[in-house]
Amino acid sequence: MVSCYVYGVVPGEQTSTEVEDLPAVANAQEKISLIRHRKLAAVVSDMSTERPLGTPEDLRAHARVLDTLAATDTPVLPLRFGTVVKDAQSAGRMLADGYDHFMAALERLQGYAQFTLNAQYIQDAVLREVLDERPEINQLREEIKSLPEEASYYQRIQLGQLVTEAVSSKRDMASAEIQQYLAPLAASTATSPPTADEAAVDLSFLVKHTQRAAFEQAAEDLARRWHGRIRLRLLGPLAPYDFVADAMADTGEVP
Amino acid sequence: MTVASQSGQYMERPSSGGLADVVGLILDKGLVVDVYARVSLVGIEILTIDARVVVASVDTYLRFAEAVNRLDIARSGTETRGLPGLMEEVSEGGAQSKTKGALEGVKEVVGNILPGVGDEEDEEDEEELEPEERPRQRSRPTSRKDRGR
C-alpha cells in the first residue's frame, strides 16, 4: 500500500525545488513534493508501508529535508518523525483542520531558525578540575591506591560515583553559563533532557536571522574561552524542532 | 564531516549532523498531528521508547574510578589515549557518544523487525554505530525543559 509521509508544514508560496531531489524517507528515489491548501503546504513523499520506519537513513532523510528548508529561510513546522497519513487528500485535510494554528505558528517562526549547541567536557581536563576542586575526592583516590584492588571494590564504586556526580554538576554549570551568555541573542532557549553522558549537554536556541552572525560569534567566543576544557559544536540552521510545540501551543489548542 | 566555521577555528561546525546528532535532534520532537487517516507504523513507538532507556550501573562508576586513578599517567606527560571505558568517549566522541543508547535502540528495533537492515550501514554509520560496552547511567526525569521566552 502506498501512503504519504509528511515531513512538515510550510507556507504555500514555497516551491519544492530546494528539496524535491533530496532522498526521501523510506525510499530515497521518491520525489519530495508539496500538497497545497490555501496559504499552506505540506511537505510529503510517497512511501510504501511494507516496512516500519526507523533506519538511520530514514532519520537522516527526515532531518535533511526539514533542515534544508530551514537553511533557505523558509519557516517550517517540523512534524514528528514517522508521521504518515493515508494519502495526499489526508495531508490536505490535515492542513485544513489545523489551518489557523499552522498559519499562526508559521508567522511566529518566520525569520527564525534553530541552532543547537553541543558542549562536551574534555576528559582529562574535567577530571583534573574535579580533583583540584574536591580535595575529598582526591583523598579517597589516594586511599584506594594504597589498597589492593580486591579490598577497594566499594571505595572504587564510591569514588566513581563521586566523580560522576561532580562531572554532572560541572556540566550543569557550563550549561547555565552557555545559556546566560547566548540567551540574550536568542528569542527562546531549550535544554535537552540530560542524556547518559554526564559530561555533555545540548542546548537549543531559536535565533532570528538578523541575530545569526552575532549569535555565532558569541558561541565562537565561548569556544575560544573554553578551548582545551570544553568542546563546542554548533549545529544549524535547523528546523525549529525544539520550538515548534511552543509556537503551536501559543495559538491555543493544538489541532 | 566537520568543517571549520567561517568565523573561527575553536568551535566545530559540522556541515551535516552525524546520526547521533540527528537522533538527538528529531526523536520525540516535532508536532504530533491527530489526523483521522494517520497510518500507524509499528516500530516507531518502540524506537522512541528505546532511545530513552538509561540504566544506572556500578560498572560505570568503576570505570570512572579507573579513569581518575590513571590520571597520574597523564600528568607525567603520557598521552591518555587508550584510557579504558567511559571517559574515553568524552574526548573523541562528541555528541556521538551521548546517544549510543538511542542508536543501539534503533539498530536493535530495526534489526528485530527487518532482519539485515541493522547490519548494512555505510562506513560512516559503522563508525558511529560501533557497539560499545558502555553502560548507561543515571536516570533523570526527561521532562526538564527550560524555556526562556
Short mmCIF file of C-alpha atoms in Angstrom, two decimals:
data_model
loop_
_atom_site.label_atom_id
_atom_site.label_comp_id
_atom_site.label_asym_id
_atom_site.label_seq_id
_atom_site.Cartn_x
_atom_site.Cartn_y
_atom_site.Cartn_z
CA MET A 1 0.00 0.00 0.00
CA VAL A 2 1.26 3.48 -0.83
CA SER A 3 0.92 6.07 1.91
CA CYS A 4 2.04 9.61 2.35
CA TYR A 5 4.97 10.54 4.58
CA VAL A 6 4.65 14.07 5.96
CA TYR A 7 7.80 15.99 6.91
CA GLY A 8 6.36 19.31 7.89
CA VAL A 9 4.25 22.31 7.06
CA VAL A 10 5.48 25.36 5.13
CA PRO A 11 3.89 28.48 3.64
CA GLY A 12 2.03 27.75 0.40
CA GLU A 13 4.11 30.10 -1.72
CA GLN A 14 7.03 27.80 -1.06
CA THR A 15 8.37 25.99 -4.10
CA SER A 16 9.61 22.46 -3.69
CA THR A 17 12.72 22.89 -5.79
CA GLU A 18 15.17 23.02 -2.88
CA VAL A 19 14.07 19.69 -1.54
CA GLU A 20 12.40 17.76 -4.35
CA ASP A 21 15.51 15.79 -5.24
CA LEU A 22 16.70 15.07 -1.73
CA PRO A 23 16.48 11.43 -0.65
CA ALA A 24 13.02 10.71 0.72
CA VAL A 25 12.18 8.81 3.87
CA ALA A 26 11.62 5.08 3.27
CA ASN A 27 12.68 5.23 -0.38
CA ALA A 28 15.45 7.56 -1.43
CA GLN A 29 14.24 7.58 -5.04
CA GLU A 30 10.82 9.08 -4.30
CA LYS A 31 10.28 12.73 -5.13
CA ILE A 32 9.60 15.16 -2.33
CA SER A 33 6.56 17.26 -3.18
CA LEU A 34 4.11 19.75 -1.76
CA ILE A 35 0.41 19.30 -1.07
CA ARG A 36 -1.15 22.76 -1.02
CA HIS A 37 -4.15 24.05 0.80
CA ARG A 38 -4.89 27.78 0.60
CA LYS A 39 -1.78 29.51 2.01
CA LEU A 40 -0.23 26.35 3.40
CA ALA A 41 1.65 23.40 2.01
CA ALA A 42 2.58 20.03 3.47
CA VAL A 43 5.97 18.63 2.50
CA VAL A 44 5.41 14.98 1.62
CA SER A 45 6.67 11.96 -0.25
CA ASP A 46 5.05 8.69 -1.21
CA MET A 47 6.09 5.65 0.71
CA SER A 48 5.25 2.03 0.87
CA THR A 49 4.11 0.79 4.25
CA GLU A 50 5.66 -2.58 3.79
CA ARG A 51 8.35 -1.96 6.33
CA PRO A 52 8.39 0.03 9.54
CA LEU A 53 10.35 3.24 9.55
CA GLY A 54 13.37 3.83 11.70
CA THR A 55 16.54 3.06 9.80
CA PRO A 56 19.39 5.54 10.21
CA GLU A 57 18.76 6.64 6.64
CA ASP A 58 15.08 7.30 7.40
CA LEU A 59 16.03 9.55 10.28
CA ARG A 60 18.63 11.38 8.24
CA ALA A 61 16.28 11.89 5.30
CA HIS A 62 13.60 13.38 7.55
CA ALA A 63 16.04 15.84 9.12
CA ARG A 64 17.74 16.68 5.83
CA VAL A 65 14.52 17.78 4.16
CA LEU A 66 13.46 19.94 7.10
CA ASP A 67 16.88 21.46 7.71
CA THR A 68 17.32 22.25 4.03
CA LEU A 69 14.10 24.22 4.13
CA ALA A 70 15.20 25.97 7.31
CA ALA A 71 18.51 26.88 5.67
CA THR A 72 16.65 28.71 2.90
CA ASP A 73 14.97 30.95 5.49
CA THR A 74 11.66 29.22 4.96
CA PRO A 75 9.63 28.97 8.13
CA VAL A 76 8.89 25.29 8.59
CA LEU A 77 6.87 23.40 11.17
CA PRO A 78 8.55 20.01 11.60
CA LEU A 79 6.23 17.11 12.26
CA ARG A 80 7.36 14.28 14.44
CA PHE A 81 9.48 11.66 12.73
CA GLY A 82 7.23 8.90 11.45
CA THR A 83 4.12 10.91 10.63
CA VAL A 84 2.39 9.00 7.87
CA VAL A 85 -1.09 9.60 6.51
CA LYS A 86 -3.21 7.54 4.19
CA ASP A 87 -2.85 9.66 1.07
CA ALA A 88 -2.38 13.15 -0.32
CA GLN A 89 -6.00 14.06 0.46
CA SER A 90 -5.40 13.26 4.11
CA ALA A 91 -2.38 15.53 4.13
CA GLY A 92 -4.51 18.30 2.66
CA ARG A 93 -7.19 17.64 5.22
CA MET A 94 -4.58 17.89 7.97
CA LEU A 95 -3.74 21.38 6.71
CA ALA A 96 -7.41 22.35 6.56
CA ASP A 97 -8.14 21.05 10.06
CA GLY A 98 -5.30 22.92 11.69
CA TYR A 99 -5.23 25.84 9.29
CA ASP A 100 -5.35 28.76 11.73
CA HIS A 101 -2.91 27.17 14.13
CA PHE A 102 -0.42 26.33 11.40
CA MET A 103 -0.68 29.82 9.94
CA ALA A 104 -0.14 31.46 13.31
CA ALA A 105 2.81 29.24 14.16
CA LEU A 106 4.46 29.86 10.78
CA GLU A 107 4.03 33.57 11.26
CA ARG A 108 5.57 33.31 14.69
CA LEU A 109 8.57 31.38 13.40
CA GLN A 110 9.05 33.48 10.29
CA GLY A 111 12.60 34.79 10.26
CA TYR A 112 13.87 32.37 12.89
CA ALA A 113 15.87 29.16 12.82
CA GLN A 114 17.06 26.76 15.47
CA PHE A 115 20.69 26.36 16.41
CA THR A 116 21.75 23.56 18.71
CA LEU A 117 24.96 23.79 20.65
CA ASN A 118 26.56 20.62 21.92
CA ALA A 119 29.01 21.11 24.75
CA GLN A 120 31.28 18.29 25.80
CA TYR A 121 33.85 18.31 28.57
CA ILE A 122 37.27 17.08 27.60
CA GLN A 123 38.21 14.02 29.59
CA ASP A 124 41.43 14.87 31.35
CA ALA A 125 40.53 18.49 31.78
CA VAL A 126 37.31 17.78 33.64
CA LEU A 127 38.84 15.05 35.78
CA ARG A 128 41.71 17.32 36.81
CA GLU A 129 39.31 20.09 37.64
CA VAL A 130 37.29 17.71 39.79
CA LEU A 131 40.39 16.51 41.66
CA ASP A 132 41.59 20.06 42.19
CA GLU A 133 38.27 21.38 43.35
CA ARG A 134 37.26 18.46 45.52
CA PRO A 135 40.06 17.51 47.94
CA GLU A 136 37.94 14.77 49.50
CA ILE A 137 37.67 13.02 46.15
CA ASN A 138 41.40 13.24 45.66
CA GLN A 139 41.91 11.90 49.17
CA LEU A 140 39.68 8.93 48.53
CA ARG A 141 41.65 8.30 45.39
CA GLU A 142 44.91 8.27 47.34
CA GLU A 143 43.44 5.85 49.87
CA ILE A 144 42.37 3.49 47.15
CA LYS A 145 45.83 3.48 45.70
CA SER A 146 47.27 2.15 48.93
CA LEU A 147 44.82 -0.75 48.96
CA PRO A 148 44.95 -3.95 46.95
CA GLU A 149 42.34 -3.93 44.20
CA GLU A 150 40.18 -6.64 45.77
CA ALA A 151 40.00 -4.72 49.03
CA SER A 152 38.97 -1.44 47.46
CA TYR A 153 35.92 -2.51 45.48
CA TYR A 154 33.39 -0.46 47.39
CA GLN A 155 35.70 2.52 47.70
CA ARG A 156 36.20 2.47 43.98
CA ILE A 157 32.47 2.48 43.42
CA GLN A 158 32.17 5.35 45.82
CA LEU A 159 34.98 7.21 44.08
CA GLY A 160 33.42 6.68 40.69
CA GLN A 161 30.07 7.83 41.97
CA LEU A 162 31.54 11.00 43.45
CA VAL A 163 33.41 11.75 40.24
CA THR A 164 30.31 11.10 38.15
CA GLU A 165 28.28 13.47 40.28
CA ALA A 166 30.99 16.10 40.22
CA VAL A 167 31.23 15.90 36.43
CA SER A 168 27.45 16.16 36.09
CA SER A 169 27.40 19.18 38.30
CA LYS A 170 30.14 20.84 36.27
CA ARG A 171 28.20 20.01 33.15
CA ASP A 172 25.15 21.74 34.61
CA MET A 173 27.20 24.82 35.47
CA ALA A 174 28.62 25.02 31.97
CA SER A 175 25.12 24.63 30.61
CA ALA A 176 23.88 27.51 32.74
CA GLU A 177 26.79 29.65 31.65
CA ILE A 178 26.14 28.96 27.98
CA GLN A 179 22.52 29.87 28.44
CA GLN A 180 23.34 33.05 30.23
CA TYR A 181 25.79 34.05 27.55
CA LEU A 182 23.77 33.17 24.47
CA ALA A 183 20.17 33.59 25.56
CA PRO A 184 20.25 37.38 25.05
CA LEU A 185 20.91 36.71 21.37
CA ALA A 186 18.05 34.25 21.01
CA ALA A 187 14.28 34.54 21.14
CA SER A 188 13.94 31.33 23.08
CA THR A 189 16.09 28.56 24.52
CA ALA A 190 15.55 24.90 25.32
CA THR A 191 17.70 22.45 27.22
CA SER A 192 17.54 18.86 26.14
CA PRO A 193 16.94 16.40 28.92
CA PRO A 194 20.19 15.11 30.36
CA THR A 195 21.49 12.12 28.48
CA ALA A 196 23.52 9.18 29.62
CA ASP A 197 26.65 11.19 29.07
CA GLU A 198 27.31 13.13 32.25
CA ALA A 199 29.91 15.29 30.56
CA ALA A 200 27.81 16.60 27.67
CA VAL A 201 24.82 18.81 27.16
CA ASP A 202 22.76 20.05 24.23
CA LEU A 203 21.22 23.50 24.24
CA SER A 204 18.91 24.78 21.55
CA PHE A 205 18.32 28.39 20.62
CA LEU A 206 15.73 30.00 18.42
CA VAL A 207 17.71 32.67 16.60
CA LYS A 208 16.46 35.48 14.41
CA HIS A 209 18.17 35.69 11.03
CA THR A 210 19.35 39.20 11.76
CA GLN A 211 20.95 37.98 15.00
CA ARG A 212 22.59 34.97 13.48
CA ALA A 213 26.06 36.43 12.96
CA ALA A 214 26.15 37.85 16.48
CA PHE A 215 24.97 34.55 17.91
CA GLU A 216 27.58 32.56 16.02
CA GLN A 217 30.28 34.96 17.09
CA ALA A 218 29.25 34.71 20.72
CA ALA A 219 29.31 30.91 20.55
CA GLU A 220 32.73 31.10 18.96
CA ASP A 221 33.89 33.35 21.79
CA LEU A 222 32.78 30.73 24.30
CA ALA A 223 34.57 28.02 22.35
CA ARG A 224 37.76 30.04 22.39
CA ARG A 225 37.45 30.78 26.10
CA TRP A 226 36.90 27.11 26.90
CA HIS A 227 39.39 25.74 24.44
CA GLY A 228 41.07 22.67 25.93
CA ARG A 229 38.32 22.28 28.56
CA ILE A 230 35.04 22.07 26.74
CA ARG A 231 34.44 21.22 23.15
CA LEU A 232 31.63 23.13 21.45
CA ARG A 233 29.84 22.04 18.29
CA LEU A 234 27.17 24.17 16.71
CA LEU A 235 24.51 22.59 14.52
CA GLY A 236 22.31 24.76 12.36
CA PRO A 237 20.44 26.45 10.94
CA LEU A 238 17.92 23.72 11.71
CA ALA A 239 14.16 23.37 11.56
CA PRO A 240 12.72 24.51 14.91
CA TYR A 241 12.34 21.03 16.39
CA ASP A 242 12.55 22.25 19.96
CA PHE A 243 10.34 25.27 19.50
CA VAL A 244 7.52 24.23 17.20
CA ALA A 245 5.41 22.86 20.03
CA ASP A 246 5.53 26.20 21.83
CA ALA A 247 4.82 28.12 18.64
CA MET A 248 1.70 26.00 18.19
CA ALA A 249 0.71 25.97 21.85
CA ASP A 250 0.66 29.74 21.96
CA THR A 251 -2.10 29.68 19.39
CA GLY A 252 -4.40 27.79 21.71
CA GLU A 253 -5.44 24.24 21.08
CA VAL A 254 -3.17 22.04 19.06
CA PRO A 255 -5.12 20.73 16.10
CA MET B 1 32.15 15.70 8.27
CA THR B 2 33.44 18.60 10.29
CA VAL B 3 34.06 21.87 8.57
CA ALA B 4 35.76 24.81 10.15
CA SER B 5 33.48 27.68 10.96
CA GLN B 6 33.62 30.75 8.83
CA SER B 7 34.13 32.84 11.92
CA GLY B 8 36.85 30.96 13.72
CA GLN B 9 38.63 27.76 14.49
CA TYR B 10 37.60 26.92 18.02
CA MET B 11 34.00 25.94 17.52
CA GLU B 12 33.16 22.97 15.35
CA ARG B 13 30.51 23.40 12.69
CA PRO B 14 29.51 20.01 11.34
CA SER B 15 28.12 20.60 7.87
CA SER B 16 25.65 17.79 8.27
CA GLY B 17 24.85 16.15 11.52
CA GLY B 18 26.06 12.64 12.18
CA LEU B 19 23.49 10.04 13.03
CA ALA B 20 23.83 10.63 16.75
CA ASP B 21 23.15 14.32 16.22
CA VAL B 22 20.13 13.60 14.09
CA VAL B 23 18.68 11.17 16.61
CA GLY B 24 19.15 13.70 19.38
CA LEU B 25 17.61 16.46 17.33
CA ILE B 26 14.50 14.83 15.94
CA LEU B 27 13.49 11.94 18.13
CA ASP B 28 10.44 12.83 20.19
CA LYS B 29 10.49 16.32 18.70
CA GLY B 30 8.16 17.93 16.24
CA LEU B 31 4.43 18.26 16.04
CA VAL B 32 2.15 15.34 16.60
CA VAL B 33 -0.90 15.83 14.45
CA ASP B 34 -4.09 13.99 15.05
CA VAL B 35 -5.23 13.03 11.62
CA TYR B 36 -8.08 10.64 11.09
CA ALA B 37 -6.17 8.91 8.35
CA ARG B 38 -2.94 8.56 10.20
CA VAL B 39 -1.27 5.30 9.43
CA SER B 40 0.27 3.64 12.40
CA LEU B 41 3.60 2.04 11.80
CA VAL B 42 4.75 -0.41 14.36
CA GLY B 43 8.33 0.21 15.22
CA ILE B 44 8.39 3.91 15.69
CA GLU B 45 6.95 3.82 19.16
CA ILE B 46 9.37 1.13 20.18
CA LEU B 47 12.22 3.09 18.75
CA THR B 48 11.23 6.16 20.71
CA ILE B 49 11.00 4.27 23.96
CA ASP B 50 14.30 2.53 23.42
CA ALA B 51 16.05 5.81 22.89
CA ARG B 52 15.25 6.83 26.42
CA VAL B 53 16.40 3.75 28.20
CA VAL B 54 19.02 4.80 30.65
CA VAL B 55 20.39 2.33 33.11
CA ALA B 56 22.37 3.14 36.22
CA SER B 57 25.32 0.88 36.64
CA VAL B 58 28.02 0.12 39.14
CA ASP B 59 30.23 -0.63 36.20
CA THR B 60 30.06 2.99 35.11
CA TYR B 61 31.29 4.12 38.49
CA LEU B 62 34.13 1.65 38.40
CA ARG B 63 35.19 2.92 35.00
CA PHE B 64 35.11 6.47 36.27
CA ALA B 65 37.19 5.47 39.25
CA GLU B 66 39.69 3.86 36.97
CA ALA B 67 39.81 6.94 34.78
CA VAL B 68 40.73 9.23 37.67
CA ASN B 69 43.16 6.71 39.07
CA ARG B 70 45.04 6.67 35.83
CA LEU B 71 45.15 10.41 35.57
CA ASP B 72 48.63 10.42 37.09
CA ILE B 73 49.93 8.87 33.94
CA ALA B 74 48.67 11.87 32.04
CA ARG B 75 50.26 14.25 34.50
CA SER B 76 53.64 12.71 33.96
CA GLY B 77 53.32 13.50 30.31
CA THR B 78 51.99 10.32 28.79
CA GLU B 79 49.13 10.60 26.37
CA THR B 80 45.96 9.24 27.88
CA ARG B 81 44.62 7.89 24.68
CA GLY B 82 43.52 4.41 25.33
CA LEU B 83 42.09 5.05 28.73
CA PRO B 84 39.54 2.36 29.12
CA GLY B 85 35.89 2.91 29.15
CA LEU B 86 33.72 5.80 29.76
CA MET B 87 35.78 8.94 29.71
CA GLU B 88 37.50 7.91 26.55
CA GLU B 89 34.42 8.81 24.59
CA VAL B 90 34.26 12.24 26.06
CA SER B 91 37.33 13.48 24.31
CA GLU B 92 36.80 11.89 20.99
CA GLY B 93 33.17 11.02 20.66
CA GLY B 94 31.48 14.38 20.83
CA ALA B 95 27.76 14.05 20.59
CA GLN B 96 28.30 10.71 19.04
CA SER B 97 28.66 9.10 22.40
CA LYS B 98 25.71 10.56 24.14
CA THR B 99 23.07 8.86 22.12
CA LYS B 100 24.65 5.48 21.90
CA GLY B 101 21.67 4.10 23.74
CA ALA B 102 19.37 5.51 21.13
CA LEU B 103 21.48 4.21 18.33
CA GLU B 104 21.63 0.78 19.76
CA GLY B 105 17.90 1.01 20.21
CA VAL B 106 17.35 1.99 16.62
CA LYS B 107 19.58 -0.73 15.41
CA GLU B 108 18.00 -3.30 17.60
CA VAL B 109 14.46 -2.40 16.68
CA VAL B 110 15.19 -2.24 13.03
CA GLY B 111 17.10 -5.45 13.26
CA ASN B 112 14.23 -7.17 15.01
CA ILE B 113 11.60 -6.13 12.57
CA LEU B 114 13.59 -6.25 9.44
CA PRO B 115 16.45 -8.69 9.63
CA GLY B 116 19.50 -7.41 7.88
CA VAL B 117 18.78 -3.70 7.90
CA GLY B 118 20.72 -3.07 11.06
CA ASP B 119 23.82 -4.60 9.60
CA GLU B 120 24.14 -2.70 6.41
CA GLU B 121 25.21 0.74 7.41
CA ASP B 122 27.63 2.57 5.26
CA GLU B 123 31.08 3.35 6.53
CA GLU B 124 30.05 6.43 8.38
CA ASP B 125 27.33 4.57 10.21
CA GLU B 126 29.67 1.79 11.00
CA GLU B 127 31.82 4.13 12.92
CA GLU B 128 29.01 5.78 14.74
CA LEU B 129 27.11 2.64 15.47
CA GLU B 130 30.06 0.68 16.66
CA PRO B 131 28.65 -1.04 19.68
CA GLU B 132 30.40 -0.10 22.85
CA GLU B 133 30.04 -1.81 26.13
CA ARG B 134 29.33 1.39 27.86
CA PRO B 135 26.55 1.04 30.35
CA ARG B 136 24.08 3.83 30.59
CA GLN B 137 23.96 5.53 33.87
CA ARG B 138 21.66 7.74 35.83
CA SER B 139 18.03 8.13 35.10
CA ARG B 140 16.59 11.56 35.48
CA PRO B 141 13.19 12.83 34.59
CA THR B 142 13.22 13.63 30.93
CA SER B 143 10.71 16.41 31.19
CA ARG B 144 13.13 19.13 32.18
CA LYS B 145 12.73 21.87 29.67
CA ASP B 146 13.95 25.33 30.40
CA ARG B 147 12.45 27.85 28.19
CA GLY B 148 13.17 31.50 28.40
CA ARG B 149 10.85 33.31 26.16
#
